[in-house]
Coordinates of C-alpha atoms in Angstrom, one line a residue:
X1 CA -3.2 -8.9 21.6
X2 CA -3.0 -8.8 17.8
X3 CA -6.7 -8.5 17.3
X4 CA -7.1 -5.6 19.7
X5 CA -4.2 -3.7 18.1
X6 CA -5.7 -4.1 14.6
X7 CA -9.1 -3.1 16.0
X8 CA -7.7 0.0 17.8
X9 CA -5.8 1.0 14.6
X10 CA -8.9 0.6 12.4
X11 CA -11.0 2.5 14.9
X12 CA -8.5 5.4 15.0
X13 CA -8.6 5.4 11.2
X14 CA -12.4 5.4 11.2
X15 CA -12.6 2.2 9.2
X16 CA -15.6 0.0 9.0
X17 CA -16.0 -3.4 10.8
X18 CA -15.6 -5.3 7.5
X19 CA -12.2 -3.6 6.9
X20 CA -11.2 -4.5 10.5
X21 CA -12.1 -8.2 10.0
X22 CA -10.2 -8.3 6.6
X23 CA -7.1 -6.7 8.2
X24 CA -7.1 -9.3 11.0
X25 CA -7.3 -12.1 8.5
X26 CA -4.4 -10.6 6.4
X27 CA -2.3 -10.1 9.5
X28 CA -2.8 -13.7 10.7
X29 CA -2.1 -15.1 7.2
X30 CA 1.1 -13.1 7.0
X31 CA 2.3 -14.4 10.3
X32 CA 1.5 -18.0 9.5
X33 CA 4.7 -17.9 7.3
X34 CA 6.7 -15.2 8.9
X35 CA 8.2 -14.6 12.3
X36 CA 7.3 -11.7 14.7
X37 CA 11.0 -11.3 15.5
X38 CA 12.0 -10.8 11.9
X39 CA 9.5 -8.2 11.0
X40 CA 8.3 -4.8 12.2
X41 CA 4.9 -5.6 13.7
X42 CA 3.5 -2.0 13.7
X43 CA 4.4 -1.7 10.0
X44 CA 2.8 -5.0 9.1
X45 CA -0.3 -4.0 11.1
X46 CA -0.5 -0.7 9.1
X47 CA 0.1 -2.5 5.8
X48 CA -2.7 -5.0 6.6
X49 CA -5.1 -2.2 7.5
X50 CA -4.1 -0.2 4.4
X51 CA -4.5 -3.2 2.0
X52 CA -7.8 -4.2 3.7
X53 CA -9.1 -0.7 3.3
X54 CA -8.2 -0.8 -0.4
X55 CA -9.8 -4.2 -0.9
X56 CA -13.0 -3.1 0.8
X57 CA -13.0 0.2 -1.2
X58 CA -12.5 2.4 1.8
X59 CA -9.2 4.1 1.0
X60 CA -6.9 5.5 3.7
X61 CA -3.6 7.3 3.2
X62 CA -0.6 5.1 3.9
X63 CA 1.2 7.7 6.0
X64 CA -1.7 8.1 8.4
X65 CA -2.0 4.3 8.7
X66 CA 1.7 4.0 9.6
X67 CA 1.6 6.9 12.0
X68 CA -1.5 5.6 13.8
X69 CA 0.1 2.1 14.0
X70 CA 3.2 3.4 15.7
X71 CA 1.0 5.1 18.3
X72 CA -1.3 2.1 18.9
X73 CA 1.4 -0.5 19.0
X74 CA 3.7 1.4 21.3
X75 CA 1.0 1.5 24.0
X76 CA -0.1 -2.1 23.4
X77 CA 3.5 -3.4 23.7
X78 CA 4.1 -1.4 26.9
X79 CA 1.0 -2.9 28.5
X80 CA 2.0 -6.5 27.5
X81 CA 5.5 -5.9 29.0
X82 CA 4.0 -4.6 32.2
X83 CA 1.8 -7.8 32.5
X84 CA 4.9 -10.0 31.9
X85 CA 6.9 -8.1 34.5
X86 CA 4.1 -8.5 37.0
X87 CA 3.9 -12.2 36.4
X88 CA 7.6 -12.7 36.7
X89 CA 7.7 -10.7 40.0
X90 CA 4.8 -12.6 41.5
X91 CA 6.4 -16.1 40.8

């Protein structure tokens, strides 16, 4: 799920594939040492895309990154909750 959220976010921000790959690496490295429950996942995703864009010399405005992350993550979380509910109802 994480990879697709970052990919959707980078696509909505019109970022290159190299930036997307770098953002995914940053996101995974961050969550090697931090918990999903203790952080705001959309904000971390936006930060990873923002920093990756800076590192790859493709700047993006931080406000637009955060706004797009909120949009992308709200839809992705809703879909994952729907899948969980369906699994629980079928068992």
